[in-house]
């Protein structure tokens, strides 16, 4: 009901004037109200004193306040029941829940944030998107030309008569989620597509890989390791602070002059092995190159096993004072690895014994690698140059 412009005291005064004998029409004319309004007020306040009317007014206000509180509490319960309470573990989810409560139940921002438990400063109502026609055209163009950026899309929009500021164009482009995604991964050299040959004889397959260590005041250096997968022989250990693709090609050419050309070379997709210098060398020397799949080191298991032995038995046990010191110690360890250290995969023979046995019995089965007596070891200083 609309609030009356008369106070309780004025209404009771008018009623007393009418009860004292003044005609009702005169009372209404004097106070400026209609007879219907007068009788309506009289039905409510008739027979009351001013204190009783004030008490009635206070009770009505309190009753209205309690009704509002009850209605708010019931609405809060409905909103909370609609929210996934167990999933509101992050601020992002709480903000989304507050926006959903504001949208579904048409409640204020402050009330929704209080129910969810999030700062109102971090929650803002979503504004309706502007330029709906332009957005639709941008979506259609991007759907047909997925690699077009916002500049080229803007040119095509201009051809349709839709001109706008480049900053606004970029904003709409980003809001629609049309940013061109970068292609993940890099283009890798595929090498030979034929199956990797079996390492059944010396030089049938070589494996390459890099290791890293440090000397002096934590200065890094790298080691190029090349092994023969058949005999497990370490063909070279080249140490330097930098090993490029051209350097790897030069070292492989030197190994071919000593051991002969391999039937296949296996490596990972490192930048040195996939460089132009390396691809050019493989093409000129007609050496098939097999690249393992990215993230699959088990496909190059022979060199990985060798790297583990080199790291465990040598690199983790030695401290290098300089690069020359590292090269000298690597040469000595390589000689011991090839001529002294027994290999269980070779029937406890050394790699050199296995190479001599296979060269003597060419084309024989792996069982021909049985021990044939103690090997005659050459002078270790003669092998340091290999």
Short mmCIF file of C-alpha atoms in Angstrom, two decimals:
data_model
loop_
_atom_site.label_atom_id
_atom_site.label_comp_id
_atom_site.label_asym_id
_atom_site.label_seq_id
_atom_site.Cartn_x
_atom_site.Cartn_y
_atom_site.Cartn_z
CA UNK A 1 0.00 0.00 0.00
CA UNK A 2 1.21 3.48 -0.81
CA UNK A 3 2.49 5.40 2.17
CA UNK A 4 0.02 7.99 3.51
CA UNK A 5 0.94 11.68 3.50
CA UNK A 6 -0.60 12.06 6.96
CA UNK A 7 1.05 10.99 10.18
CA UNK A 8 -0.66 8.78 12.73
CA UNK A 9 -1.29 11.79 14.96
CA UNK A 10 -2.96 13.76 12.13
CA UNK A 11 -5.16 10.80 11.16
CA UNK A 12 -6.32 10.28 14.76
CA UNK A 13 -6.99 14.03 15.06
CA UNK A 14 -9.25 13.98 11.99
CA UNK A 15 -11.13 11.00 13.34
CA UNK A 16 -11.69 12.77 16.69
CA UNK A 17 -13.00 15.90 14.88
CA UNK A 18 -15.53 13.76 13.03
CA UNK A 19 -16.52 11.98 16.23
CA UNK A 20 -16.96 15.35 17.99
CA UNK A 21 -19.77 16.27 15.59
CA UNK A 22 -18.11 17.95 12.61
CA UNK A 23 -19.62 16.70 9.35
CA UNK A 24 -17.54 14.26 7.41
CA UNK A 25 -17.63 16.42 4.26
CA UNK A 26 -16.28 19.40 6.24
CA UNK A 27 -13.44 17.29 7.70
CA UNK A 28 -12.49 16.00 4.26
CA UNK A 29 -12.64 19.53 2.76
CA UNK A 30 -10.50 20.98 5.55
CA UNK A 31 -7.77 18.32 5.30
CA UNK A 32 -7.93 17.73 1.54
CA UNK A 33 -8.89 14.08 1.19
CA UNK A 34 -11.81 12.15 -0.22
CA UNK A 35 -14.54 10.57 1.92
CA UNK A 36 -13.48 7.10 0.78
CA UNK A 37 -9.92 7.72 2.02
CA UNK A 38 -11.24 9.12 5.29
CA UNK A 39 -13.40 6.06 6.01
CA UNK A 40 -10.51 3.78 5.02
CA UNK A 41 -8.21 5.49 7.54
CA UNK A 42 -10.97 5.42 10.14
CA UNK A 43 -11.42 1.66 9.75
CA UNK A 44 -7.76 1.21 10.50
CA UNK A 45 -7.15 3.80 13.25
CA UNK A 46 -10.61 4.21 14.73
CA UNK A 47 -10.68 3.95 18.53
CA UNK A 48 -6.89 4.28 18.90
CA UNK A 49 -4.73 6.76 20.66
CA UNK A 50 -1.54 8.22 19.18
CA UNK A 51 0.74 5.87 21.19
CA UNK A 52 -1.23 2.83 20.08
CA UNK A 53 -1.05 3.93 16.44
CA UNK A 54 2.71 4.40 16.70
CA UNK A 55 3.04 0.92 18.21
CA UNK A 56 0.95 -0.53 15.35
CA UNK A 57 3.16 1.23 12.82
CA UNK A 58 6.31 -0.19 14.43
CA UNK A 59 4.82 -3.70 14.39
CA UNK A 60 3.93 -3.38 10.71
CA UNK A 61 7.45 -2.22 9.84
CA UNK A 62 9.00 -5.06 11.81
CA UNK A 63 6.68 -7.58 10.18
CA UNK A 64 7.58 -6.30 6.71
CA UNK A 65 11.27 -6.49 7.57
CA UNK A 66 10.93 -10.07 8.76
CA UNK A 67 9.10 -11.00 5.56
CA UNK A 68 11.91 -9.52 3.49
CA UNK A 69 14.53 -11.39 5.52
CA UNK A 70 12.65 -14.65 5.14
CA UNK A 71 12.29 -14.13 1.39
CA UNK A 72 16.02 -13.31 1.08
CA UNK A 73 16.99 -16.36 3.10
CA UNK A 74 14.83 -18.64 1.00
CA UNK A 75 16.28 -17.16 -2.19
CA UNK A 76 19.81 -17.61 -0.84
CA UNK A 77 19.07 -21.27 -0.15
CA UNK A 78 17.79 -21.74 -3.70
CA UNK A 79 20.92 -20.08 -5.15
CA UNK A 80 23.26 -22.16 -2.99
CA UNK A 81 21.50 -25.38 -3.95
CA UNK A 82 22.02 -24.56 -7.62
CA UNK A 83 25.77 -24.03 -7.12
CA UNK A 84 28.23 -26.98 -7.25
CA UNK A 85 29.58 -26.38 -3.78
CA UNK A 86 32.16 -29.17 -3.75
CA UNK A 87 33.77 -27.92 -6.96
CA UNK A 88 34.34 -24.29 -5.90
CA UNK A 89 37.98 -24.82 -4.98
CA UNK A 90 39.61 -22.10 -7.08
CA UNK A 91 38.99 -18.38 -7.51
CA UNK A 92 38.19 -18.85 -11.18
CA UNK A 93 35.42 -21.33 -10.40
CA UNK A 94 34.03 -19.03 -7.69
CA UNK A 95 33.91 -16.09 -10.10
CA UNK A 96 32.10 -18.24 -12.67
CA UNK A 97 29.65 -19.41 -9.99
CA UNK A 98 28.93 -15.81 -8.96
CA UNK A 99 28.27 -14.78 -12.56
CA UNK A 100 25.99 -17.79 -13.03
CA UNK A 101 24.01 -16.91 -9.89
CA UNK A 102 23.62 -13.29 -11.08
CA UNK A 103 22.43 -14.50 -14.48
CA UNK A 104 20.07 -17.29 -13.40
CA UNK A 105 18.47 -15.69 -10.30
CA UNK A 106 18.71 -11.99 -11.16
CA UNK A 107 20.39 -11.02 -7.90
CA UNK A 108 22.85 -8.24 -7.26
CA UNK A 109 26.60 -8.60 -7.69
CA UNK A 110 27.28 -7.93 -4.00
CA UNK A 111 24.79 -10.60 -2.91
CA UNK A 112 26.12 -13.23 -5.31
CA UNK A 113 29.71 -12.59 -4.24
CA UNK A 114 28.74 -12.84 -0.57
CA UNK A 115 27.09 -16.23 -1.11
CA UNK A 116 29.99 -17.66 -3.11
CA UNK A 117 32.75 -16.10 -1.01
CA UNK A 118 34.62 -14.00 -3.56
CA UNK A 119 35.66 -10.35 -3.67
CA UNK A 120 33.15 -8.27 -5.69
CA UNK A 121 36.04 -6.35 -7.25
CA UNK A 122 37.06 -9.46 -9.18
CA UNK A 123 33.59 -10.18 -10.61
CA UNK A 124 32.06 -8.12 -13.39
CA UNK A 125 28.96 -8.77 -15.44
CA UNK A 126 29.57 -9.85 -19.03
CA UNK A 127 28.68 -7.13 -21.45
CA UNK A 128 26.86 -8.15 -24.61
CA UNK A 129 29.27 -8.34 -27.57
CA UNK A 130 29.30 -5.37 -29.87
CA UNK A 131 29.49 -5.37 -33.68
CA UNK A 132 27.66 -8.68 -34.08
CA UNK A 133 27.60 -8.40 -37.90
CA UNK A 134 31.35 -7.81 -38.13
CA UNK A 135 32.04 -10.67 -35.75
CA UNK A 136 29.96 -13.00 -37.88
CA UNK A 137 31.84 -12.00 -41.04
CA UNK A 138 35.17 -12.48 -39.28
CA UNK A 139 34.12 -15.97 -38.19
CA UNK A 140 33.17 -16.90 -41.75
CA UNK A 141 36.45 -15.61 -43.20
CA UNK A 142 38.56 -17.32 -40.53
CA UNK A 143 36.67 -20.56 -41.10
CA UNK A 144 37.64 -20.56 -44.77
CA UNK A 145 41.17 -19.17 -44.31
CA UNK A 146 42.48 -20.55 -41.04
CA UNK A 147 46.03 -19.17 -41.44
CA UNK A 148 44.93 -15.55 -42.00
CA UNK A 149 45.73 -13.03 -39.30
CA UNK A 150 43.67 -10.02 -38.33
CA UNK A 151 45.31 -7.74 -40.91
CA UNK A 152 44.33 -9.87 -43.90
CA UNK A 153 40.88 -10.44 -42.42
CA UNK A 154 40.59 -6.66 -42.12
CA UNK A 155 41.44 -6.27 -45.82
CA UNK A 156 38.70 -8.73 -46.77
CA UNK A 157 36.26 -6.90 -44.48
CA UNK A 158 37.11 -3.60 -46.17
CA UNK A 159 36.25 -5.14 -49.53
CA UNK A 160 32.79 -5.80 -48.09
CA UNK A 161 32.48 -2.20 -46.91
CA UNK A 162 33.27 -2.84 -43.22
CA UNK A 163 35.98 -0.34 -42.27
CA UNK A 164 37.20 0.17 -38.73
CA UNK A 165 40.19 1.20 -36.66
CA UNK A 166 42.97 -1.41 -36.58
CA UNK A 167 42.88 -1.46 -32.76
CA UNK A 168 39.18 -2.25 -32.72
CA UNK A 169 39.72 -4.89 -35.41
CA UNK A 170 42.41 -6.54 -33.29
CA UNK A 171 40.19 -6.45 -30.19
CA UNK A 172 37.32 -8.17 -31.98
CA UNK A 173 39.77 -10.64 -33.50
CA UNK A 174 41.10 -11.61 -30.06
CA UNK A 175 37.67 -11.73 -28.40
CA UNK A 176 36.42 -14.15 -31.05
CA UNK A 177 39.40 -16.45 -30.41
CA UNK A 178 40.63 -16.33 -34.00
CA UNK A 179 44.36 -16.01 -33.24
CA UNK A 180 46.45 -18.16 -35.55
CA UNK A 181 48.01 -20.96 -33.53
CA UNK A 182 51.67 -21.64 -34.09
CA UNK A 183 52.48 -25.01 -35.50
CA UNK A 184 54.01 -27.12 -32.76
CA UNK A 185 57.30 -28.88 -33.33
CA UNK A 186 59.86 -28.24 -36.01
CA UNK A 187 60.35 -29.77 -39.39
CA UNK A 188 62.59 -32.80 -38.93
CA UNK A 189 64.84 -34.57 -41.38
CA UNK A 190 63.40 -37.98 -42.17
CA UNK A 191 66.54 -39.68 -43.50
CA UNK A 192 66.17 -43.16 -44.92
CA UNK A 193 62.62 -44.54 -45.05
CA UNK A 194 63.85 -48.13 -45.36
CA UNK A 195 63.81 -50.36 -42.25
CA UNK A 196 66.90 -50.09 -40.06
CA UNK A 197 69.29 -52.92 -41.07
CA UNK A 198 70.31 -55.56 -38.57
CA UNK A 199 73.79 -55.17 -37.07
CA UNK A 200 75.03 -58.64 -38.06
CA UNK A 201 78.60 -57.73 -39.01
CA UNK A 202 81.12 -54.96 -38.35
CA UNK A 203 80.28 -51.62 -40.01
CA UNK A 204 76.71 -52.76 -40.67
CA UNK A 205 75.36 -50.00 -38.42
CA UNK A 206 76.89 -47.15 -36.43
CA UNK A 207 75.20 -45.19 -33.66
CA UNK A 208 75.91 -41.57 -32.70
CA UNK A 209 75.02 -39.41 -29.72
CA UNK A 210 76.26 -36.52 -27.60
CA UNK A 211 77.15 -36.34 -23.91
CA UNK A 212 78.01 -33.31 -21.79
CA UNK A 213 80.37 -32.67 -18.87
CA UNK A 214 82.47 -29.84 -17.43
CA UNK A 215 86.10 -29.01 -16.69
CA UNK A 216 87.88 -26.31 -14.74
CA UNK A 217 85.57 -23.66 -13.28
CA UNK A 218 82.39 -25.38 -14.44
CA UNK A 219 83.07 -24.82 -18.11
CA UNK A 220 80.95 -27.09 -20.25
CA UNK A 221 82.16 -29.35 -23.03
CA UNK A 222 80.50 -31.94 -25.23
CA UNK A 223 81.49 -35.44 -26.30
CA UNK A 224 80.60 -37.04 -29.61
CA UNK A 225 80.36 -40.82 -29.18
CA UNK A 226 80.29 -43.21 -32.13
CA UNK A 227 79.99 -46.99 -31.67
CA UNK A 228 79.62 -50.04 -33.89
CA UNK A 229 76.33 -51.72 -32.95
CA UNK A 230 77.59 -55.18 -33.90
CA UNK A 231 80.88 -55.34 -32.03
CA UNK A 232 80.00 -52.66 -29.42
CA UNK A 233 83.35 -51.06 -30.25
CA UNK A 234 83.70 -47.36 -29.47
CA UNK A 235 84.99 -45.85 -32.69
CA UNK A 236 85.63 -42.36 -31.34
CA UNK A 237 85.11 -40.01 -28.43
CA UNK A 238 85.53 -36.45 -29.66
CA UNK A 239 85.53 -33.78 -26.94
CA UNK A 240 85.24 -30.04 -27.57
CA UNK A 241 83.43 -27.01 -26.28
CA UNK A 242 81.40 -26.82 -29.49
CA UNK A 243 80.58 -29.53 -32.00
CA UNK A 244 78.72 -28.36 -35.09
CA UNK A 245 77.25 -30.40 -37.91
CA UNK A 246 80.28 -29.65 -40.11
CA UNK A 247 82.60 -30.92 -37.36
CA UNK A 248 80.59 -34.13 -37.01
CA UNK A 249 80.79 -34.66 -40.77
CA UNK A 250 84.57 -34.19 -40.66
CA UNK A 251 84.96 -36.70 -37.82
CA UNK A 252 82.81 -39.26 -39.65
CA UNK A 253 84.94 -38.88 -42.78
CA UNK A 254 88.03 -39.63 -40.68
CA UNK A 255 86.38 -42.73 -39.22
CA UNK A 256 85.45 -43.99 -42.70
CA UNK A 257 89.10 -43.74 -43.74
CA UNK A 258 90.06 -45.95 -40.76
CA UNK A 259 87.17 -48.44 -40.48
CA UNK A 260 85.44 -48.24 -43.85
CA UNK A 261 81.99 -46.95 -44.79
CA UNK A 262 79.09 -48.06 -42.57
CA UNK A 263 75.97 -49.64 -43.96
CA UNK A 264 73.76 -47.29 -41.93
CA UNK A 265 74.07 -44.58 -39.28
CA UNK A 266 71.48 -44.19 -36.50
CA UNK A 267 70.99 -41.01 -34.47
CA UNK A 268 68.35 -38.84 -32.85
CA UNK A 269 66.93 -35.62 -34.32
CA UNK A 270 69.54 -33.27 -32.82
CA UNK A 271 70.29 -30.08 -34.71
CA UNK A 272 73.84 -31.24 -35.49
CA UNK A 273 72.60 -34.47 -37.09
CA UNK A 274 69.82 -32.76 -39.07
CA UNK A 275 71.89 -29.79 -40.24
CA UNK A 276 72.47 -29.05 -43.91
CA UNK A 277 76.16 -29.94 -43.59
CA UNK A 278 75.25 -33.37 -42.21
CA UNK A 279 72.61 -34.06 -44.85
CA UNK A 280 75.00 -32.98 -47.58
CA UNK A 281 77.73 -35.30 -46.20
CA UNK A 282 75.36 -38.28 -46.07
CA UNK A 283 74.25 -37.63 -49.66
CA UNK A 284 77.79 -37.24 -50.99
CA UNK A 285 79.06 -40.36 -49.23
CA UNK A 286 75.88 -42.33 -50.00
CA UNK A 287 75.47 -43.40 -46.36
CA UNK A 288 71.87 -44.19 -45.34
CA UNK A 289 70.90 -42.24 -42.24
CA UNK A 290 68.15 -43.46 -39.91
CA UNK A 291 66.58 -40.96 -37.48
CA UNK A 292 64.74 -42.36 -34.48
CA UNK A 293 61.31 -41.03 -33.57
CA UNK A 294 61.30 -37.93 -31.32
CA UNK A 295 61.13 -38.88 -27.66
CA UNK A 296 61.98 -42.54 -28.34
CA UNK A 297 65.59 -43.06 -27.15
CA UNK A 298 64.93 -46.79 -26.81
CA UNK A 299 65.05 -47.00 -30.60
CA UNK A 300 68.76 -46.20 -30.32
CA UNK A 301 69.40 -48.56 -27.42
CA UNK A 302 73.03 -49.44 -28.21
CA UNK A 303 74.36 -45.89 -27.91
CA UNK A 304 72.14 -45.23 -24.87
CA UNK A 305 73.63 -48.27 -23.12
CA UNK A 306 77.11 -47.08 -24.01
CA UNK A 307 76.34 -43.59 -22.71
CA UNK A 308 75.24 -45.09 -19.40
CA UNK A 309 78.49 -47.05 -19.06
CA UNK A 310 80.59 -44.01 -20.00
CA UNK A 311 78.75 -41.81 -17.51
CA UNK A 312 78.78 -44.33 -14.67
CA UNK A 313 82.28 -45.76 -15.06
CA UNK A 314 84.20 -42.69 -16.20
CA UNK A 315 82.56 -39.25 -16.26
CA UNK A 316 81.13 -39.52 -12.75
CA UNK A 317 84.48 -40.78 -11.42
CA UNK A 318 86.85 -38.24 -12.96
CA UNK A 319 87.52 -34.51 -12.51
CA UNK A 320 88.97 -32.72 -15.53
CA UNK A 321 91.36 -29.80 -15.20
CA UNK A 322 91.21 -28.73 -18.82
CA UNK A 323 89.90 -29.78 -22.20
CA UNK A 324 93.22 -31.41 -23.08
CA UNK A 325 93.08 -33.37 -19.82
CA UNK A 326 89.56 -34.57 -20.68
CA UNK A 327 90.65 -35.64 -24.17
CA UNK A 328 93.64 -37.59 -22.82
CA UNK A 329 91.56 -39.41 -20.19
CA UNK A 330 88.81 -40.15 -22.71
CA UNK A 331 91.35 -41.74 -25.07
CA UNK A 332 92.73 -43.96 -22.30
CA UNK A 333 89.23 -45.01 -21.22
CA UNK A 334 88.26 -45.75 -24.84
CA UNK A 335 91.31 -48.01 -25.26
CA UNK A 336 90.41 -49.86 -22.04
CA UNK A 337 86.76 -50.15 -23.15
CA UNK A 338 87.68 -51.64 -26.52
CA UNK A 339 90.53 -53.96 -25.52
CA UNK A 340 90.23 -54.86 -21.81
CA UNK A 341 86.68 -54.41 -20.53
CA UNK A 342 84.58 -57.62 -21.05
CA UNK A 343 81.07 -57.32 -22.51
CA UNK A 344 78.39 -59.74 -21.41
CA UNK A 345 76.53 -59.25 -24.70
CA UNK A 346 79.64 -60.50 -26.54
CA UNK A 347 80.13 -63.58 -24.41
CA UNK A 348 82.50 -61.62 -22.11
CA UNK A 349 84.77 -60.84 -25.02
CA UNK A 350 86.16 -57.39 -25.75
CA UNK A 351 84.92 -55.42 -28.79
CA UNK A 352 88.24 -55.93 -30.57
CA UNK A 353 88.08 -59.68 -30.03
CA UNK A 354 84.56 -59.69 -31.45
CA UNK A 355 85.65 -57.68 -34.49
CA UNK A 356 88.58 -60.05 -35.22
CA UNK A 357 86.33 -63.11 -34.82
CA UNK A 358 83.71 -61.72 -37.20
CA UNK A 359 86.28 -60.62 -39.75
CA UNK A 360 87.84 -64.09 -39.64
CA UNK A 361 84.51 -65.91 -39.91
CA UNK A 362 82.58 -63.57 -42.16
CA UNK A 363 78.89 -64.39 -42.33
CA UNK A 364 78.96 -66.72 -39.31
CA UNK A 365 76.24 -66.79 -36.64
CA UNK A 366 76.57 -64.85 -33.38
CA UNK A 367 77.66 -68.10 -31.70
CA UNK A 368 80.99 -67.74 -33.47
CA UNK A 369 81.88 -65.03 -30.98
CA UNK A 370 83.03 -67.61 -28.43
CA UNK A 371 86.26 -66.73 -26.58
CA UNK A 372 89.35 -67.83 -28.53
CA UNK A 373 91.98 -67.25 -25.88
CA UNK A 374 93.54 -64.20 -24.36
CA UNK A 375 93.77 -61.27 -26.80
CA UNK A 376 97.06 -59.71 -27.71
CA UNK A 377 96.70 -56.08 -26.69
CA UNK A 378 98.63 -53.51 -28.67
CA UNK A 379 100.46 -50.61 -27.16
CA UNK A 380 97.79 -48.22 -25.80
CA UNK A 381 99.69 -45.20 -27.07
CA UNK A 382 99.18 -46.42 -30.62
CA UNK A 383 95.37 -46.28 -30.23
CA UNK A 384 95.12 -42.74 -28.82
CA UNK A 385 95.09 -41.22 -32.28
CA UNK A 386 91.96 -43.06 -33.39
#
